[in-house]
């Protein structure tokens, strides 16, 4: 009373509290282990209400701690869209409001909870089984109590908050709920509603064996595939649950199971995917045919992604023994599955052997899609084994075949685009890799197959990063991460963090990149040894080096790549990873450690013939700095192998190039390597001390840092800031900063003046 009087006397005024903003919600969630995707979802669910947000967070924590039990398998558990458990506090608070209502208003409110949001009065009246005028009066009562609110559309209402609807729905008695959903399904069918609109009600009310209900749920699932994969999995699971397990009609259930397994795989529900496939295999005839081998291959893939490598291998080996030596599509499918397993598990002898066999057999059968898939896997597995020329040949052949295939053919074996994209990336064909990942993504979306959509998005993010299209890469990496956070797959989340770390590192956002890299490494430790875990290791190490945490970089790389021999990763990537270790040790002042890692890098590069191919590639594409670095690696490798003549030639050219670029540290390293193999090196004089030699303007050039000299050289080569950023794996903003510093130090005002200064210095060097 006093408050009302004070307000009337204008001694107090009412403050209307609005909902929390997204930033304020994030503040409230500080300290919670909640990813970006979940934060956005929880903010939306809470409607900005801090009490509801706190209760949602509490429920999520309890859900994470609750072990899975009976009814949580592929055909168990509730399938309604309000499946999230709300806290007891929320339920009790809302129950008090509902209990205070007249019985008719309660019935209408419960019918509205069944109808979904937004709802219309006539549908609610049918569900509540009351006359429409009575329902309208009750809606007025509910609106007056602020349990429901009108929308901007005539004859449409919604609940005050989604949690109010969830609490009301959760309080419904089981029998009434089934009958209410049945009434809703009939009412919507009379109105000509879509399968998607009817599906939630049919799933909750249809009887087992109802063929019409099964068909409607399958239609709804197929409409949702690609757009809403979780809904697709929900409706397919409901359809399979309604189909008879034995006797007449049971074949319908068997037909649905491969599709259901694919839907589970697309949302990262790998346990359910594997369980469905095992059930399907149990009821299929024993004879090995293409359907059975497809189910076996899918089951093995789920087991691989779950980290059950031995289980997957045993399943595939047993199946290929059963199919025999006769060339058939079934045998080719199993060979492809074993080759894929070997590539994931780093069992590379097996991977190459079965990929090569699948290629020959698919070619003999004239099965072009199988042939292209075999070549794609062969390219990646050959690279992984260090057979670079074989990998390049297989990649070129696969590209030619894939170009001839229609999107429809690719959709039936979309994994070929995933393997081909990665083979292209590892081989340095970044533009081709990006194109293949893009086509794979487009085909997956067009044909509603989301099984590898996140993985191919990750691949495209990394390819875009290496192409220097950093804005696109960062945005796509964020998109992939959000999808990964909403899936149930740690492997997928690890992939997404790897991609985000790499793109953000290249863009110069080290803080965010470091968080992503450490998250990827943490997941890698949980899921165990795999090729993906090794990728997380070197990715995290790379950003740690940039952040100045050199010892941690060495530790995480060795931990996740199998120790000093890097046996847990592909042979083709070992020189690069040894290079990271070398850089880390050099930056922390451990010269002996750096020399040892450099020696291993050179030896591994020489072993696979990588260094010479790198030189040729950089020369061909006009990347002189990178070509000089590759010559330094090649010289070390040749020296380690005892070929001093060729080592001296490569090291001499590298030393001269570094001197010209003013890369003093790298030049000194080349000089040390020349002396190590017994080659005389003339005194570098001012060139070594000043970087570019000469007098006058050369003194100014000598004042440039190593990175500034690289930028100046690339400006002289007539490259744009974007092209320079791509060459040096930096952001355009960073290049602009370096270029501004170059202008100041040289006392010039244009890129042309920078080029003239560099050209004059080169001319003077030639005279000397």
Coordinates of N, CA, C and O in Angstrom, one line a residue, residues 521-620:
X521 N 43.5 -30.0 -28.4 CA 44.5 -30.8 -27.7 C 43.8 -31.6 -26.5 O 44.1 -32.7 -26.3
X522 N 43.0 -30.9 -25.8 CA 42.3 -31.5 -24.6 C 41.4 -32.6 -25.1 O 41.4 -33.7 -24.4
X523 N 40.7 -32.4 -26.1 CA 39.8 -33.5 -26.6 C 40.6 -34.6 -27.2 O 40.3 -35.8 -27.0
X524 N 41.8 -34.3 -27.8 CA 42.6 -35.4 -28.3 C 43.1 -36.3 -27.2 O 43.2 -37.5 -27.4
X525 N 43.4 -35.7 -26.1 CA 43.8 -36.6 -24.9 C 42.7 -37.5 -24.5 O 43.0 -38.6 -24.0
X526 N 41.5 -37.0 -24.6 CA 40.3 -37.8 -24.1 C 40.0 -38.9 -25.1 O 39.7 -40.0 -24.6
X527 N 40.1 -38.6 -26.4 CA 39.7 -39.6 -27.3 C 40.8 -40.6 -27.7 O 40.5 -41.7 -28.2
X528 N 42.0 -40.3 -27.3 CA 43.1 -41.2 -27.6 C 43.8 -41.0 -28.9 O 43.5 -40.1 -29.7
X529 N 44.8 -41.9 -29.2 CA 45.7 -41.8 -30.3 C 44.9 -42.0 -31.6 O 44.1 -42.9 -31.8
X530 N 45.0 -41.0 -32.5 CA 44.5 -41.1 -33.9 C 45.2 -40.1 -34.7 O 45.9 -39.2 -34.2
X531 N 44.9 -40.2 -36.0 CA 45.5 -39.2 -37.0 C 45.0 -37.8 -36.7 O 45.7 -36.8 -36.7
X532 N 43.7 -37.8 -36.3 CA 43.1 -36.5 -36.0 C 43.7 -35.9 -34.7 O 43.9 -34.7 -34.6
X533 N 43.9 -36.7 -33.7 CA 44.6 -36.3 -32.5 C 46.0 -35.7 -32.8 O 46.4 -34.7 -32.2
X534 N 46.7 -36.4 -33.8 CA 48.0 -35.8 -34.2 C 47.8 -34.5 -34.8 O 48.7 -33.6 -34.6
X535 N 46.8 -34.3 -35.6 CA 46.5 -33.0 -36.2 C 46.3 -31.9 -35.2 O 46.8 -30.8 -35.3
X536 N 45.6 -32.3 -34.1 CA 45.3 -31.4 -33.0 C 46.7 -31.0 -32.3 O 46.9 -29.9 -31.9
X537 N 47.6 -32.0 -32.3 CA 48.9 -31.8 -31.6 C 49.7 -30.7 -32.3 O 50.2 -29.8 -31.7
X538 N 49.9 -30.9 -33.7 CA 50.7 -29.9 -34.3 C 50.0 -28.5 -34.5 O 50.7 -27.5 -34.5
X539 N 48.7 -28.6 -34.6 CA 48.0 -27.3 -34.7 C 48.2 -26.5 -33.4 O 48.5 -25.3 -33.4
X540 N 48.0 -27.2 -32.2 CA 48.2 -26.5 -30.9 C 49.6 -26.0 -30.8 O 49.9 -24.9 -30.3
X541 N 50.6 -26.9 -31.2 CA 52.0 -26.5 -31.1 C 52.3 -25.3 -31.9 O 53.0 -24.4 -31.4
X542 N 51.7 -25.2 -33.1 CA 52.0 -24.0 -33.9 C 51.6 -22.7 -33.3 O 52.3 -21.7 -33.3
X543 N 50.4 -22.7 -32.7 CA 49.9 -21.5 -32.1 C 50.6 -21.2 -30.8 O 50.9 -20.0 -30.5
X544 N 51.0 -22.2 -30.1 CA 51.8 -22.0 -28.9 C 53.2 -21.3 -29.2 O 53.7 -20.5 -28.4
X545 N 53.8 -21.7 -30.3 CA 55.0 -21.1 -30.7 C 54.8 -19.6 -31.0 O 55.6 -18.8 -30.6
X546 N 53.7 -19.3 -31.7 CA 53.5 -17.9 -32.0 C 53.2 -17.1 -30.8 O 53.5 -15.9 -30.7
X547 N 52.6 -17.8 -29.7 CA 52.3 -17.1 -28.5 C 53.5 -17.1 -27.5 O 53.4 -16.5 -26.4
X548 N 54.7 -17.6 -28.0 CA 55.9 -17.6 -27.1 C 56.0 -18.7 -26.1 O 56.9 -18.7 -25.3
X549 N 55.1 -19.7 -26.1 CA 55.1 -20.8 -25.1 C 55.8 -22.0 -25.8 O 55.2 -23.0 -26.1
X550 N 57.1 -21.9 -25.9 CA 57.9 -22.8 -26.8 C 58.0 -24.2 -26.1 O 57.9 -25.2 -26.8
X551 N 58.2 -24.3 -24.8 CA 58.4 -25.6 -24.2 C 57.0 -26.3 -24.3 O 57.0 -27.5 -24.5
X552 N 55.9 -25.6 -24.0 CA 54.6 -26.3 -24.1 C 54.4 -26.8 -25.5 O 53.7 -27.8 -25.7
X553 N 54.8 -26.0 -26.5 CA 54.6 -26.4 -27.9 C 55.3 -27.7 -28.2 O 54.8 -28.7 -28.8
X554 N 56.6 -27.8 -27.7 CA 57.4 -29.1 -27.9 C 56.6 -30.2 -27.2 O 56.5 -31.3 -27.7
X555 N 56.2 -30.0 -26.0 CA 55.6 -31.1 -25.2 C 54.3 -31.6 -25.8 O 54.1 -32.8 -25.9
X556 N 53.4 -30.7 -26.3 CA 52.2 -31.1 -26.8 C 52.3 -31.8 -28.1 O 51.6 -32.8 -28.4
X557 N 53.3 -31.4 -28.9 CA 53.5 -32.0 -30.2 C 54.0 -33.4 -30.1 O 53.5 -34.4 -30.7
X558 N 55.0 -33.6 -29.2 CA 55.6 -34.9 -29.0 C 54.5 -35.8 -28.3 O 54.5 -37.0 -28.6
X559 N 53.7 -35.3 -27.4 CA 52.7 -36.1 -26.7 C 51.7 -36.7 -27.7 O 51.4 -37.9 -27.6
X560 N 51.2 -35.8 -28.6 CA 50.1 -36.3 -29.4 C 50.5 -36.8 -30.8 O 49.7 -37.3 -31.5
X561 N 51.8 -36.8 -31.1 CA 52.3 -37.3 -32.4 C 53.1 -38.6 -32.2 O 53.8 -39.0 -33.1
X562 N 53.2 -39.1 -31.0 CA 53.8 -40.4 -30.8 C 55.3 -40.3 -30.4 O 56.0 -41.3 -30.7
X563 N 55.8 -39.2 -29.9 CA 57.2 -39.1 -29.4 C 58.1 -38.6 -30.5 O 57.7 -38.2 -31.6
X564 N 59.4 -38.7 -30.3 CA 60.4 -38.1 -31.2 C 60.3 -38.6 -32.6 O 60.7 -37.9 -33.6
X565 N 59.9 -39.8 -32.8 CA 59.8 -40.4 -34.2 C 58.6 -39.9 -34.9 O 58.4 -40.2 -36.1
X566 N 57.6 -39.2 -34.2 CA 56.4 -38.8 -34.8 C 55.6 -39.9 -35.5 O 55.0 -39.7 -36.6
X567 N 55.7 -41.1 -34.9 CA 55.1 -42.3 -35.6 C 53.6 -42.2 -35.6 O 53.0 -43.0 -36.4
X568 N 53.0 -41.3 -34.9 CA 51.5 -41.3 -34.9 C 50.9 -40.4 -36.0 O 49.7 -40.2 -36.0
X569 N 51.8 -39.9 -36.9 CA 51.3 -39.1 -37.9 C 51.8 -39.5 -39.3 O 52.7 -40.3 -39.4
X570 N 51.2 -38.9 -40.3 CA 51.6 -39.2 -41.7 C 53.0 -38.9 -42.0 O 53.5 -37.8 -41.6
X571 N 53.7 -39.8 -42.8 CA 55.1 -39.5 -43.1 C 55.3 -38.2 -43.9 O 56.3 -37.5 -43.7
X572 N 54.3 -37.9 -44.8 CA 54.4 -36.7 -45.6 C 54.4 -35.4 -44.8 O 54.9 -34.4 -45.2
X573 N 53.9 -35.5 -43.5 CA 53.8 -34.3 -42.7 C 54.9 -34.2 -41.7 O 55.0 -33.2 -41.0
X574 N 55.7 -35.2 -41.6 CA 56.8 -35.2 -40.5 C 57.8 -34.1 -40.7 O 58.2 -33.5 -39.7
X575 N 58.3 -33.8 -42.0 CA 59.2 -32.7 -42.1 C 58.7 -31.4 -41.6 O 59.4 -30.6 -40.9
X576 N 57.4 -31.1 -41.9 CA 56.8 -29.9 -41.4 C 56.7 -29.9 -39.9 O 57.0 -28.9 -39.3
X577 N 56.3 -31.0 -39.3 CA 56.2 -31.0 -37.8 C 57.6 -30.9 -37.1 O 57.7 -30.3 -36.1
X578 N 58.6 -31.6 -37.7 CA 60.0 -31.4 -37.2 C 60.4 -29.9 -37.3 O 61.1 -29.4 -36.5
X579 N 59.9 -29.3 -38.4 CA 60.2 -27.9 -38.6 C 59.6 -27.0 -37.4 O 60.3 -26.1 -36.9
X580 N 58.4 -27.4 -37.0 CA 57.8 -26.7 -35.8 C 58.7 -26.9 -34.6 O 58.9 -25.9 -33.8
X581 N 59.1 -28.1 -34.4 CA 60.0 -28.4 -33.2 C 61.3 -27.6 -33.3 O 61.8 -27.1 -32.3
X582 N 61.9 -27.5 -34.5 CA 63.1 -26.8 -34.7 C 62.9 -25.3 -34.3 O 63.7 -24.7 -33.6
X583 N 61.8 -24.8 -34.8 CA 61.5 -23.3 -34.6 C 61.3 -23.1 -33.1 O 61.8 -22.1 -32.5
X584 N 60.6 -24.0 -32.4 CA 60.3 -23.8 -31.0 C 61.6 -23.8 -30.2 O 61.8 -23.0 -29.3
X585 N 62.5 -24.8 -30.5 CA 63.8 -24.9 -29.7 C 64.7 -23.7 -30.0 O 65.4 -23.2 -29.1
X586 N 64.7 -23.2 -31.3 CA 65.5 -22.0 -31.6 C 65.0 -20.8 -30.8 O 65.8 -20.0 -30.3
X587 N 63.7 -20.7 -30.8 CA 63.2 -19.5 -30.1 C 63.4 -19.5 -28.6 O 63.4 -18.4 -28.0
X588 N 63.5 -20.7 -28.0 CA 63.8 -20.7 -26.6 C 65.3 -20.8 -26.3 O 65.7 -21.1 -25.1
X589 N 66.1 -20.7 -27.3 CA 67.6 -20.7 -27.1 C 68.2 -22.1 -27.0 O 69.4 -22.1 -26.6
X590 N 67.6 -23.1 -27.4 CA 68.1 -24.5 -27.3 C 68.7 -24.9 -28.6 O 68.1 -25.5 -29.4
X591 N 70.0 -24.4 -28.9 CA 70.6 -24.6 -30.2 C 70.8 -26.1 -30.5 O 70.6 -26.6 -31.6
X592 N 71.2 -26.9 -29.5 CA 71.5 -28.3 -29.7 C 70.2 -29.0 -30.1 O 70.1 -29.8 -31.0
X593 N 69.1 -28.7 -29.3 CA 67.8 -29.3 -29.6 C 67.3 -28.9 -31.0 O 66.8 -29.8 -31.8
X594 N 67.5 -27.7 -31.4 CA 67.1 -27.2 -32.7 C 67.8 -27.9 -33.8 O 67.2 -28.3 -34.8
X595 N 69.1 -28.1 -33.6 CA 69.9 -28.8 -34.6 C 69.4 -30.3 -34.8 O 69.4 -30.8 -35.9
X596 N 69.1 -30.9 -33.7 CA 68.6 -32.3 -33.8 C 67.3 -32.4 -34.5 O 67.1 -33.3 -35.4
X597 N 66.4 -31.5 -34.2 CA 65.1 -31.5 -34.9 C 65.3 -31.2 -36.4 O 64.6 -31.7 -37.3
X598 N 66.2 -30.2 -36.7 CA 66.4 -29.8 -38.1 C 67.0 -31.0 -38.8 O 66.7 -31.3 -40.0
X599 N 67.9 -31.8 -38.2 CA 68.5 -33.0 -38.8 C 67.4 -34.0 -39.1 O 67.3 -34.5 -40.2
X600 N 66.5 -34.2 -38.2 CA 65.4 -35.1 -38.4 C 64.5 -34.6 -39.5 O 64.0 -35.4 -40.4
X601 N 64.2 -33.3 -39.5 CA 63.4 -32.8 -40.6 C 64.0 -33.0 -42.0 O 63.3 -33.4 -42.9
X602 N 65.3 -32.7 -42.1 CA 66.0 -32.9 -43.3 C 66.0 -34.4 -43.8 O 65.7 -34.7 -44.9
X603 N 66.3 -35.3 -42.8 CA 66.3 -36.7 -43.1 C 64.9 -37.2 -43.6 O 64.8 -38.0 -44.6
X604 N 63.9 -36.8 -42.9 CA 62.5 -37.3 -43.3 C 62.1 -36.7 -44.6 O 61.4 -37.3 -45.4
X605 N 62.5 -35.4 -44.9 CA 62.2 -34.8 -46.2 C 62.9 -35.5 -47.3 O 62.3 -35.8 -48.4
X606 N 64.2 -35.8 -47.1 CA 64.9 -36.5 -48.1 C 64.4 -37.9 -48.3 O 64.3 -38.4 -49.5
X607 N 63.9 -38.6 -47.3 CA 63.4 -39.9 -47.4 C 62.2 -40.0 -48.3 O 62.1 -41.0 -49.0
X608 N 61.4 -39.0 -48.3 CA 60.2 -39.1 -49.1 C 60.3 -38.2 -50.3 O 59.4 -38.0 -51.1
X609 N 61.5 -37.6 -50.6 CA 61.8 -36.8 -51.8 C 61.0 -35.5 -51.8 O 60.6 -35.0 -52.8
X610 N 60.7 -35.0 -50.6 CA 59.7 -33.9 -50.5 C 60.4 -32.6 -50.8 O 59.8 -31.7 -51.4
X611 N 61.7 -32.4 -50.4 CA 62.3 -31.1 -50.5 C 62.4 -30.6 -51.9 O 62.1 -29.5 -52.2
X612 N 62.9 -31.5 -52.8 CA 63.1 -31.1 -54.2 C 61.8 -30.7 -54.8 O 61.7 -29.7 -55.6
X613 N 60.7 -31.5 -54.6 CA 59.4 -31.1 -55.1 C 58.9 -29.8 -54.6 O 58.3 -29.0 -55.3
X614 N 59.2 -29.5 -53.3 CA 58.8 -28.2 -52.8 C 59.5 -27.0 -53.5 O 58.9 -26.0 -53.8
X615 N 60.8 -27.2 -53.8 CA 61.6 -26.2 -54.5 C 60.9 -25.9 -55.8 O 60.7 -24.8 -56.2
X616 N 60.7 -27.0 -56.6 CA 60.1 -26.8 -57.9 C 58.7 -26.1 -57.8 O 58.4 -25.3 -58.6
X617 N 57.9 -26.5 -56.8 CA 56.6 -25.9 -56.7 C 56.7 -24.4 -56.4 O 56.0 -23.6 -57.0
X618 N 57.6 -24.0 -55.4 CA 57.7 -22.6 -55.1 C 58.3 -21.8 -56.2 O 57.9 -20.7 -56.4
X619 N 59.3 -22.4 -56.9 CA 59.8 -21.7 -58.1 C 58.8 -21.4 -59.2 O 58.7 -20.4 -59.8
X620 N 57.9 -22.5 -59.4 CA 56.9 -22.4 -60.4 C 55.8 -21.3 -60.0 O 55.3 -20.7 -60.9

